[in-house]
Short mmCIF file of C-alpha atoms and ligand atoms in Angstrom, two decimals:
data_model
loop_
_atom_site.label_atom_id
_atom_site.label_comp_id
_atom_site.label_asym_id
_atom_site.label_seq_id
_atom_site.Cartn_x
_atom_site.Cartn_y
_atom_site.Cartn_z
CA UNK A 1 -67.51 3.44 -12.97
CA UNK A 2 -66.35 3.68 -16.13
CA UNK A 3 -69.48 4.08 -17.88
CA UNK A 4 -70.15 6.61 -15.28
CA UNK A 5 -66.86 8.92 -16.05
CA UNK A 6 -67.94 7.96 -20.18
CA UNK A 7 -71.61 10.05 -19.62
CA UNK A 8 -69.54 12.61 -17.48
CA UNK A 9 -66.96 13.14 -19.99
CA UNK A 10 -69.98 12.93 -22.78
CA UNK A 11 -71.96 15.78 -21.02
CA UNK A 12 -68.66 17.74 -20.65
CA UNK A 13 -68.16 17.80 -24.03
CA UNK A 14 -71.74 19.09 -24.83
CA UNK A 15 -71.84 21.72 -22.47
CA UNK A 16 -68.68 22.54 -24.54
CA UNK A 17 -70.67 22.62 -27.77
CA UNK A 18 -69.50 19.64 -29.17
CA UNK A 19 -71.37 17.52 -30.91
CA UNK A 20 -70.89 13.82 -30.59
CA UNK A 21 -72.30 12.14 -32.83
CA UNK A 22 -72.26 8.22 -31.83
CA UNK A 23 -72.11 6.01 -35.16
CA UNK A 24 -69.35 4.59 -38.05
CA UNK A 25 -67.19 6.82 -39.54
CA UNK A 26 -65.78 6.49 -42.84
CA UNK A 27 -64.18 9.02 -45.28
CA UNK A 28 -66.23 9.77 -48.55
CA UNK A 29 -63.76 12.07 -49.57
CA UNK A 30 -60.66 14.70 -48.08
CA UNK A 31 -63.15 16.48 -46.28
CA UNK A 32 -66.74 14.40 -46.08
CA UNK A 33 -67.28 11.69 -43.88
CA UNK A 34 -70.47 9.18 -43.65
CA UNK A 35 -71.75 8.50 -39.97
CA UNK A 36 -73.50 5.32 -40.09
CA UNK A 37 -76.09 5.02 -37.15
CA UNK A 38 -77.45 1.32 -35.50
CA UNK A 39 -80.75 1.85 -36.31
CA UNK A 40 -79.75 1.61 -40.35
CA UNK A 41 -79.34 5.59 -41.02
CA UNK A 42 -76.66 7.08 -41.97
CA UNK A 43 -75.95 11.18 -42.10
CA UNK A 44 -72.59 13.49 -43.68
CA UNK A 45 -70.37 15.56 -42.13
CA UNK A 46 -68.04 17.98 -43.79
CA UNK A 47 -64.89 19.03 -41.94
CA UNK A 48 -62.14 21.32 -42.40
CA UNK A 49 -60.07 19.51 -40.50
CA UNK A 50 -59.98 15.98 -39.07
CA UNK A 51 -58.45 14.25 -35.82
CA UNK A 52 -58.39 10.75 -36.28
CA UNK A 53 -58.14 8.92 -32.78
CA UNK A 54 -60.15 5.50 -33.31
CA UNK A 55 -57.78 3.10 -31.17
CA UNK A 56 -56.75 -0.42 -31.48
CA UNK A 57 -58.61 -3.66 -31.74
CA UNK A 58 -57.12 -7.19 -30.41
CA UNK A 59 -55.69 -9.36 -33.69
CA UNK A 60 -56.65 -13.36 -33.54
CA UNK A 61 -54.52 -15.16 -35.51
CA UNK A 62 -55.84 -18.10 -38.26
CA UNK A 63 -55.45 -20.88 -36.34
CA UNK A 64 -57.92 -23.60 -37.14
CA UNK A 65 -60.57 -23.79 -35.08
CA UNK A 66 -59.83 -20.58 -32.56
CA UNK A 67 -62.97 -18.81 -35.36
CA UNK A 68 -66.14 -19.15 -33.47
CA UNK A 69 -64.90 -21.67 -31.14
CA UNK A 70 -67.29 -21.00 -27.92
CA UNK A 71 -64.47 -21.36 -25.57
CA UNK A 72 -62.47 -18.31 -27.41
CA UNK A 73 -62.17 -15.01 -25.85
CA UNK A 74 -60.10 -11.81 -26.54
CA UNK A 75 -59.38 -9.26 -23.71
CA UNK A 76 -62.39 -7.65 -24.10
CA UNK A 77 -64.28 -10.34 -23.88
CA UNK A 78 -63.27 -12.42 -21.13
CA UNK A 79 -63.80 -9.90 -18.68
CA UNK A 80 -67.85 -10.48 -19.26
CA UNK A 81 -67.54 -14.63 -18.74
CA UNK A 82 -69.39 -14.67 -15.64
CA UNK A 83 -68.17 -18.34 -14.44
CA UNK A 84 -64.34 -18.29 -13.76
CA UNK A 85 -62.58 -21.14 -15.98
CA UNK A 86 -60.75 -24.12 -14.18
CA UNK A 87 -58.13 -24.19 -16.73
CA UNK A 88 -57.46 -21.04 -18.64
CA UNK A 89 -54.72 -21.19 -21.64
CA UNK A 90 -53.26 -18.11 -22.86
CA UNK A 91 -52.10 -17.42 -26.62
CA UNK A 92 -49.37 -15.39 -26.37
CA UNK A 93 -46.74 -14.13 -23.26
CA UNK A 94 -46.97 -10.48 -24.25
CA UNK A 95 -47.99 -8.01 -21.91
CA UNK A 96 -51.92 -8.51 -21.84
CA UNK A 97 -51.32 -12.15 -21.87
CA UNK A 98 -49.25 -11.74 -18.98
CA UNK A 99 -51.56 -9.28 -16.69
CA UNK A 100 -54.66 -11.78 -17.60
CA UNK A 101 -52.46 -14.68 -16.34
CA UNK A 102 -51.63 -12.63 -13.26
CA UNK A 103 -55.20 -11.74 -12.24
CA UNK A 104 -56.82 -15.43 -13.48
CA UNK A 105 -53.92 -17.03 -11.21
CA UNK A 106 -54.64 -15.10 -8.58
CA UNK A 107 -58.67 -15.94 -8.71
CA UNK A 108 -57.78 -19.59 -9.12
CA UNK A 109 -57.45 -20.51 -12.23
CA UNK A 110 -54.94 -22.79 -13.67
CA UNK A 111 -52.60 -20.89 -16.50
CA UNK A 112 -50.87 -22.23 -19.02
CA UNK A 113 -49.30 -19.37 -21.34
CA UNK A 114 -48.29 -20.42 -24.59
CA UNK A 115 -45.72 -18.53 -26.56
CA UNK A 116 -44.19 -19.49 -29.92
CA UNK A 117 -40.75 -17.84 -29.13
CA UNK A 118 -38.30 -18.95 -26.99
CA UNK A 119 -37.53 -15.64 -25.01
CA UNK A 120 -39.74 -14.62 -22.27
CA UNK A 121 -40.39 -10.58 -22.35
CA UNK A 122 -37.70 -10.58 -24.52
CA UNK A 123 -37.82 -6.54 -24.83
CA UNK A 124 -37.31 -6.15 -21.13
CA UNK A 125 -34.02 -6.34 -19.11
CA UNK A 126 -33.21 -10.35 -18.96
CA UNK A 127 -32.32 -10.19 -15.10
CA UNK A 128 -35.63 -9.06 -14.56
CA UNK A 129 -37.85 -10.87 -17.19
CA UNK A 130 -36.17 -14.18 -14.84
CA UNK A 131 -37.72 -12.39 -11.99
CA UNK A 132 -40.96 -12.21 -13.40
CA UNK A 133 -40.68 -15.32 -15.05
CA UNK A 134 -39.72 -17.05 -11.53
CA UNK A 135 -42.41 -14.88 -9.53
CA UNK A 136 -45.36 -16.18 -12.16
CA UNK A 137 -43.92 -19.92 -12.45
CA UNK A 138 -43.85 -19.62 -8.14
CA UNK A 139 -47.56 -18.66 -8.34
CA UNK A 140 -48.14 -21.39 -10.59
CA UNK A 141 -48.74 -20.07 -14.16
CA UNK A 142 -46.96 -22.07 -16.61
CA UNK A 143 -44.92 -20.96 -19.44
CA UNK A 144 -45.10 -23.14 -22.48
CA UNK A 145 -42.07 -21.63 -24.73
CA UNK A 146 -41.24 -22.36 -28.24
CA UNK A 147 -44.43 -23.71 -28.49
CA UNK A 148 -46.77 -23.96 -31.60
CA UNK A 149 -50.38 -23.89 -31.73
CA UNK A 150 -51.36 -26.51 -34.86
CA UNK A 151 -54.79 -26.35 -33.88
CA UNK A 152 -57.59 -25.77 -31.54
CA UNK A 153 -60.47 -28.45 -31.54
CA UNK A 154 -64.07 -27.66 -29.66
CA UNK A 155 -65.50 -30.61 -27.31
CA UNK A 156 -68.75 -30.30 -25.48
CA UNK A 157 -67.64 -28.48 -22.44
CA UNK A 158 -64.25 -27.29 -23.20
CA UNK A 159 -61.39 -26.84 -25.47
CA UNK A 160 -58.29 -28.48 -27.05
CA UNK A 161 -55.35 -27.19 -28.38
CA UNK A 162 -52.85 -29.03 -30.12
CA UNK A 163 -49.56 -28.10 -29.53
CA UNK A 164 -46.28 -28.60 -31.11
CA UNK A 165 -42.41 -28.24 -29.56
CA UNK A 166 -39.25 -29.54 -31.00
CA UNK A 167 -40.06 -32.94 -31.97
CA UNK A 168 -43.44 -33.93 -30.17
CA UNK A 169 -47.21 -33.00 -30.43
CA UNK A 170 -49.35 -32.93 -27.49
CA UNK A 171 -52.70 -32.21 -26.84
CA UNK A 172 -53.46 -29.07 -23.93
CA UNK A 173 -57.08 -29.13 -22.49
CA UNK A 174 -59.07 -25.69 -20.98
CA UNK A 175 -62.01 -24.54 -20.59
CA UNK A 176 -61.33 -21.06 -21.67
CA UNK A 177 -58.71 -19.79 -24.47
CA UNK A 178 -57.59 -15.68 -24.47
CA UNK A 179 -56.01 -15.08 -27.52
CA UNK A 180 -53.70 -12.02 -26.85
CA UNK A 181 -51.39 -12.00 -29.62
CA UNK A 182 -51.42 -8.28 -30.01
CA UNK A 183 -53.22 -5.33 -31.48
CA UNK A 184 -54.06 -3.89 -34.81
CA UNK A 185 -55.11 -0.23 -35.24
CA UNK A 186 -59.01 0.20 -35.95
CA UNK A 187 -58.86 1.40 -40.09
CA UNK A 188 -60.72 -1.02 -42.01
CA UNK A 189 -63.78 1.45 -41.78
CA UNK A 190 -62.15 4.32 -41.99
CA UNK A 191 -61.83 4.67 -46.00
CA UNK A 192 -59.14 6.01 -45.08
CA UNK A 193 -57.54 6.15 -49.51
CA UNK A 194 -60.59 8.24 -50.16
CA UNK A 195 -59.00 11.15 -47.77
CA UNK A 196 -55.57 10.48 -49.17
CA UNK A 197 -54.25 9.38 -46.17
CA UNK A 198 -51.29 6.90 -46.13
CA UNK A 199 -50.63 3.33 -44.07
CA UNK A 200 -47.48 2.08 -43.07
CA UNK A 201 -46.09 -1.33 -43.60
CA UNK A 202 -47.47 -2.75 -40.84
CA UNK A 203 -51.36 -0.89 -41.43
CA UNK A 204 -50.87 1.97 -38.91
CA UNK A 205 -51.56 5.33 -40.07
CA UNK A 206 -48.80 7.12 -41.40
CA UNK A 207 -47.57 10.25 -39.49
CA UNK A 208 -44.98 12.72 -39.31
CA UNK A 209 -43.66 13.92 -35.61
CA UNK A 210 -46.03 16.69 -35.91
CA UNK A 211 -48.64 13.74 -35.98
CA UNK A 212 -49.87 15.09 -39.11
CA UNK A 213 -50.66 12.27 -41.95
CA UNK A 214 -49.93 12.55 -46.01
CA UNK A 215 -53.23 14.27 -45.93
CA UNK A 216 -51.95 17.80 -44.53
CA UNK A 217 -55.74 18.43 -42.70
CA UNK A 218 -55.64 15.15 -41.01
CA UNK A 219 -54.19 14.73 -37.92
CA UNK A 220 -54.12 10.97 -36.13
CA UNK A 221 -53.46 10.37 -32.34
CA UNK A 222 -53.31 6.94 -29.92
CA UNK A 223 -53.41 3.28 -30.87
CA UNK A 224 -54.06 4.28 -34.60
CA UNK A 225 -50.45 5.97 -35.03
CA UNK A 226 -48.97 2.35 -34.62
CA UNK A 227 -46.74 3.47 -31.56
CA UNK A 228 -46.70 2.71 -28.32
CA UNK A 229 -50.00 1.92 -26.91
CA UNK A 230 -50.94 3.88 -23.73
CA UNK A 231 -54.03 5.40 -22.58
CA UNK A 232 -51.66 8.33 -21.92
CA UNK A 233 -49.71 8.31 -25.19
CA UNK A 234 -52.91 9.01 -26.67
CA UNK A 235 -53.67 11.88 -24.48
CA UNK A 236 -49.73 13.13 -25.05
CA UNK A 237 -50.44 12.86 -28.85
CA UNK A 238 -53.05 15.48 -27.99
CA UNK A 239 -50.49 17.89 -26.73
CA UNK A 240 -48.60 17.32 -29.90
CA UNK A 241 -51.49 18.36 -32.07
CA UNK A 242 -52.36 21.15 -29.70
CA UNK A 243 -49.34 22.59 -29.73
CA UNK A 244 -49.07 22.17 -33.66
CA UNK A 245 -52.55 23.74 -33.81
CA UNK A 246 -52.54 26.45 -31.17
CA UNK A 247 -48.90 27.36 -30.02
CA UNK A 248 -45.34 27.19 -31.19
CA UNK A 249 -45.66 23.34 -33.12
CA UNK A 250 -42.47 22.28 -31.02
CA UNK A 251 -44.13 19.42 -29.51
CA UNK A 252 -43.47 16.89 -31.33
CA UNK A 253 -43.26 12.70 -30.53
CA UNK A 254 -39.60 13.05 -30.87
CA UNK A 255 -39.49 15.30 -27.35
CA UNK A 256 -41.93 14.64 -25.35
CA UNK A 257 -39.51 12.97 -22.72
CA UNK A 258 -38.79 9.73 -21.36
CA UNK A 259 -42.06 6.73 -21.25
CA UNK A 260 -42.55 4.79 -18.03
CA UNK A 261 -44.67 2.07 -18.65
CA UNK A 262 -46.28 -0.42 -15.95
CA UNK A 263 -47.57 -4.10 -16.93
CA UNK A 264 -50.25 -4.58 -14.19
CA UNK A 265 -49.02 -8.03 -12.97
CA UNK A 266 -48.40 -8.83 -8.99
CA UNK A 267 -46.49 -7.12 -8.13
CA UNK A 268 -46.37 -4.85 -11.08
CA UNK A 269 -43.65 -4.32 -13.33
CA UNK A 270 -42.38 -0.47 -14.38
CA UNK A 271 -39.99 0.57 -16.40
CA UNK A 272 -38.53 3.34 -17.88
CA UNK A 273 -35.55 3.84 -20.32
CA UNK A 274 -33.25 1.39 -21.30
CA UNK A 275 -32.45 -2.27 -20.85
CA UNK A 276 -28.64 -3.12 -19.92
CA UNK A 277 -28.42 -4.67 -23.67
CA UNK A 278 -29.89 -1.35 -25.10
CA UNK A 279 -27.24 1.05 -23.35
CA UNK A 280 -24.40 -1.23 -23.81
CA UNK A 281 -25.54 -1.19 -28.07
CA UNK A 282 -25.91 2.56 -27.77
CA UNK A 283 -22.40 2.67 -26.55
CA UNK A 284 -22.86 3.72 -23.21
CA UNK A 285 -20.16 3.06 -20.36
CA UNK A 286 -22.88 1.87 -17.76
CA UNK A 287 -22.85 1.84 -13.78
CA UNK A 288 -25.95 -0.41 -12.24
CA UNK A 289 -27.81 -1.54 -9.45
CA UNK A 290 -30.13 -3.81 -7.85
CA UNK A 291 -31.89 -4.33 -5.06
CA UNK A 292 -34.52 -7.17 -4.20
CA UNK A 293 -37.90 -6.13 -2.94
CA UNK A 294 -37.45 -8.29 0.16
CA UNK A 295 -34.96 -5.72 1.52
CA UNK A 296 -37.72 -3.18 1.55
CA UNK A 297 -39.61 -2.74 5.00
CA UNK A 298 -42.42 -1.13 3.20
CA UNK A 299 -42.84 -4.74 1.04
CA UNK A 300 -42.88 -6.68 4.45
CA UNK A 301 -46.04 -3.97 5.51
CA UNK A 302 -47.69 -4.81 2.22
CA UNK A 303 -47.22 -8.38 2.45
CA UNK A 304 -45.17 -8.18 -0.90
CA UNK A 305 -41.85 -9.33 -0.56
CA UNK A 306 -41.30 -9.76 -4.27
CA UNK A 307 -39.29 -8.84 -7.05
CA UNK A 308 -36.22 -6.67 -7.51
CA UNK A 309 -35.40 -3.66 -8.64
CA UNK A 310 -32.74 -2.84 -11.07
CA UNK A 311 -30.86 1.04 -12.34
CA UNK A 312 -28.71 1.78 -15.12
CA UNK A 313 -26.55 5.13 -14.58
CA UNK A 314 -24.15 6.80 -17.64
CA UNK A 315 -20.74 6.74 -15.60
CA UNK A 316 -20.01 9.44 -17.66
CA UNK A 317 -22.70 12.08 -16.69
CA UNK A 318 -24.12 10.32 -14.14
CA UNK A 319 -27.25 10.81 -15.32
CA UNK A 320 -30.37 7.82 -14.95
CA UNK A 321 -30.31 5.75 -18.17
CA UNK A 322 -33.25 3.32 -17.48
CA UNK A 323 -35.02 1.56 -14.62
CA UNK A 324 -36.51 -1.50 -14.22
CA UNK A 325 -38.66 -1.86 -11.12
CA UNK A 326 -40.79 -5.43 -10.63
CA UNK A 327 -41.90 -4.35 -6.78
CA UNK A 328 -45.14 -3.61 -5.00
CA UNK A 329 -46.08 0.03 -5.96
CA UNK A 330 -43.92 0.19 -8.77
CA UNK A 331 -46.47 1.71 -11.18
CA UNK A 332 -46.33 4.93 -8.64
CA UNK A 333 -42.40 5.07 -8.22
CA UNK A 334 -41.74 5.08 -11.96
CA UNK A 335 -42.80 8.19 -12.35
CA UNK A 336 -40.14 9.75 -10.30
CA UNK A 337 -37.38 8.49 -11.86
CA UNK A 338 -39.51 9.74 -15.59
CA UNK A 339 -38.93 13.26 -13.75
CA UNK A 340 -35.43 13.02 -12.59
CA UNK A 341 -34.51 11.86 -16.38
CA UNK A 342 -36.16 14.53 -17.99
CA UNK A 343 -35.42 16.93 -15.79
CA UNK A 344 -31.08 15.30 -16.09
CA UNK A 345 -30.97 15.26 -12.61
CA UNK A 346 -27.89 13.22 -11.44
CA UNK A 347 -29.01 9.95 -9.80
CA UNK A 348 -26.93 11.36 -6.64
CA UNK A 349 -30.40 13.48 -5.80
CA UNK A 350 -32.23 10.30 -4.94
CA UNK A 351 -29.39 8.61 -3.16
CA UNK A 352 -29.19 11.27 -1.17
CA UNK A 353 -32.41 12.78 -1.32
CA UNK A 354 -35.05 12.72 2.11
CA UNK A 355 -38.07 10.12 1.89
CA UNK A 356 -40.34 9.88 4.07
CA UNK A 357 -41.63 6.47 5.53
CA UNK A 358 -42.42 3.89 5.61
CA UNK A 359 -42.99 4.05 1.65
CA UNK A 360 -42.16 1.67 -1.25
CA UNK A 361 -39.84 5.07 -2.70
CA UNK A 362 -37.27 5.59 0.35
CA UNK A 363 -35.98 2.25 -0.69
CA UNK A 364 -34.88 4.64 -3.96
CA UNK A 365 -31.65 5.72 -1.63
CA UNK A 366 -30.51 2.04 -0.95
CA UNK A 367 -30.92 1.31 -4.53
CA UNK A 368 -28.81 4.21 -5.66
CA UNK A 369 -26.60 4.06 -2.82
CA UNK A 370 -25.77 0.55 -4.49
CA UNK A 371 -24.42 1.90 -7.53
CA UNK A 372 -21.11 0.78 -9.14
C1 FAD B 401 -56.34 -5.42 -21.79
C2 FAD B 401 -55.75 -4.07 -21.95
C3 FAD B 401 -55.13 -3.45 -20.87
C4 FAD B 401 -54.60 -2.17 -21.01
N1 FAD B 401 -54.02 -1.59 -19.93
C5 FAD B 401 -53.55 -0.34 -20.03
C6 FAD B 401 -53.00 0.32 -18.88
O1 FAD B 401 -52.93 -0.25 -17.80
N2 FAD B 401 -52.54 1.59 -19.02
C7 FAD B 401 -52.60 2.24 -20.22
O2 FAD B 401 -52.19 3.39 -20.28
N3 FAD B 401 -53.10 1.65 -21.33
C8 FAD B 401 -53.58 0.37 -21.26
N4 FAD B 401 -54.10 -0.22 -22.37
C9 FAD B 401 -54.05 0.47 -23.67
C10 FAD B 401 -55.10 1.53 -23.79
O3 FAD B 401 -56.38 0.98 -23.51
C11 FAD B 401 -55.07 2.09 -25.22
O4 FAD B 401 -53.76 2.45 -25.56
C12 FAD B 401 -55.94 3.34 -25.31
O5 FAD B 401 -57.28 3.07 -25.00
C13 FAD B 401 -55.89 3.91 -26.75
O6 FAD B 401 -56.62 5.08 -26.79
P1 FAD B 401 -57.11 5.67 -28.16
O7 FAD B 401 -57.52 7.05 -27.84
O8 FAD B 401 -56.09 5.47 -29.21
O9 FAD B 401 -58.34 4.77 -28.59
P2 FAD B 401 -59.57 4.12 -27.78
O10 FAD B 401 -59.57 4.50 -26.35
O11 FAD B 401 -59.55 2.67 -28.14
O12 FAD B 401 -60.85 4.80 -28.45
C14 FAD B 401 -61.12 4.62 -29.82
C15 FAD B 401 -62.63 4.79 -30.04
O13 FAD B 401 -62.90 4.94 -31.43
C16 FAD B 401 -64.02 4.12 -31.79
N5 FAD B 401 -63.95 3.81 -33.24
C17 FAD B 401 -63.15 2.93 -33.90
N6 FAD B 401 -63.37 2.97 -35.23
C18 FAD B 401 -64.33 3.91 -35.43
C19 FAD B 401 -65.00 4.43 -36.59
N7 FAD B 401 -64.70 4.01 -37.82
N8 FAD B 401 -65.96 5.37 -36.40
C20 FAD B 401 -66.27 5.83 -35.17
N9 FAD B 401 -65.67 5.39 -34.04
C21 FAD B 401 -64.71 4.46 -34.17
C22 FAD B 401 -63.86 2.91 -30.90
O14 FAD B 401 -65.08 2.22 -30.78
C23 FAD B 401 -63.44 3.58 -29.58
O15 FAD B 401 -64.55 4.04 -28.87
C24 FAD B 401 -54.65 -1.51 -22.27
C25 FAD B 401 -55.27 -2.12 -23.37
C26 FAD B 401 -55.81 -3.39 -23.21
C27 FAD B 401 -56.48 -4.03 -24.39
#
């Protein structure tokens, strides 16, 4: 499917009159860049301008023995293991480590995440982080916290970690290991000093709102930028540079609204906005409520009683200051309340608003009917 929509998308963009060239880019100067081809060749391109957009790549950290240990896999590369692994261990309770231990419990496997903090999701709302934390731990994925990883050792059909908490060592068996200790933006290739174009501290490339780097004809969008990492932040970093190109510039990453995001575990988790901590730091005087999934008829339809939901409301303006929903269809009811907030609409409008049924978002007016 998806190398279906690629070869669409490809033979779009010719019909277009682009030219894609498919090969390694990497600046030989401002405005020359060397395309190296598989087959050993290599040809230049000059460009007036440039639109740098070459993503993210998963970051394994030096552990000894994780290095071309056979039992090692990143989230690219699991998907391809063809047998599914008894016991899978996870490296890392971020939000890929969390969807893979979602999916690999529900195929059978048995999880074990491993995280060196002590704080699960510790950037989501704490009330619901428990109920994720409760809803994985119920389906039988455990969560090693405060755990370190010393070292990983390979046997003949499977793998050892050594593991260290507080004061004792133990050893953790499995016969599969995804690292998913987060994601570094693809530069190393890129040459990117020869174009005069800038890193940040932590090797993203440098940007202003405009998404315009210290080299004034280079432009950088998605993963690269060092942001947040979404298929569709990457696309809205398009608009950005469209509009700077073509239109009025006042696009910017500073207004382009409010972020939902959904971590694609079971049921999925959406959010939007902020946590209770955030608001309550930003000074907010904050109304909230919650509502668990299980009072949802539409959950009891889809078999997924699960979760809760939770809404934070300015008692000043009344206006929605985040939401945090961990419920069946969640990933599609996010992007209402993304609306209502850009839009300021008053979280009366979906308290009171029609729904029709039975759907996941009619439970939207028992949630805000709950606020206080
Ligand atoms: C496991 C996983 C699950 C995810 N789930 C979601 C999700 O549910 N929803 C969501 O919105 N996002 C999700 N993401 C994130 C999303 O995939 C990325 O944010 C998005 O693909 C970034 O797009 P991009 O345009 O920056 O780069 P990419 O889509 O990564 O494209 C970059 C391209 O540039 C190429 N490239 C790199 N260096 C060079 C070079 N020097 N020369 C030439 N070509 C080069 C790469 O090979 C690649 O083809 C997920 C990511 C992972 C890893």
């Amino acid at each position: 499917m998806t190398a279906m929509l690629r070869q669409k998308n490809y033979d779009k963009a010719v019909s277009a009159g682009v030219t894609v060239l498919t090969g390694l880019a990497s600046f030989l100067d401002p405005h020359r860049i060397s395309v190296a081809y598989a087959d050993g060749t290599s040809e230049e391109v000059y460009g007036e301008q440039f639109f740098l957009n070459t993503g993210s790549r998963p970051f394994v950290p030096p552990i000894e023995g994780l290095e071309n240990n056979h039992f090692v896999y990143t989230s690219e590369t699991l998907m391809e293991r063809e047998e599914l692994p008894r016991r899978l261990a996870i490296i890392g309770g971020g939000y890929i480590g969390l969807e893979f231990a979602s999916y690999f419990a529900n195929f059978g496997s048995e999880v074990t995440v491993i995280q060196d903090g002590e704080a699960f999701i510790p950037r989501e709302d704490a009330e619901v982080a428990q109920s994720v934390l409760d809803s994985l731990t119920a389906r039988g994925v455990r969560v090693l916290r405060s755990t370190t990883i010393r070292s990983v050792r390979e046997e003949s059909d499977h793998t050892v970690l050594s593991l260290e908490s507080g004061d004792s060592a133990y050893a953790l068996e499995a016969d599969a290991i995804l690292v998913a200790t987060g994601r570094r933006p693809n530069v190393a290739e890129l040459n990117l000093a020869a174009a005069g174009v800038a890193l940040t501290e932590r090797g993203a490339v440098k940007t202003d709102e405009h998404l315009r780097t210290t080299a004034s004809h280079i432009w950088a969008m998605g993963d690269i930028v060092g942001g947040l990492q979404f298929t569709y932040i990457s696309l809205d970093d398009f608009r950005i540079v469209k509009s700077n190109l073509l239109g009025d510039g006042s696009r910017t990453t500073e207004n382009r609204g409010a972020v939902p995001y959904t971590v694609f575990l079971d049921p999925p988790l959406s959010r939007v906005g902020l946590s209770e901590t955030e608001a309550a730091q930003k000074g907010y005087t904050v109304k909230s409520a919650r509502l668990p999934a299980a009072a949802i008829p539409k959950a009891h339809v889809l078999r997924q009683p699960t979760g809760m939901l939770k809404v934070l409301i300015d008692a000043d303006t009344d206006l929605i200051l985040g939401a945090h929903f961990f419920c069946a269809e969640s990933q599609e009811m996010i992007n209402l309340i993304k609306l209502c907030m850009d839009a300021k609409l008053p979280y009366t409008v979906l308290r009171d608003g029609i729904f029709n049924h039975p759907t996941m978002s009619e439970a939207l007016n028992d949630l805000f009917g709950a606020v206080k």
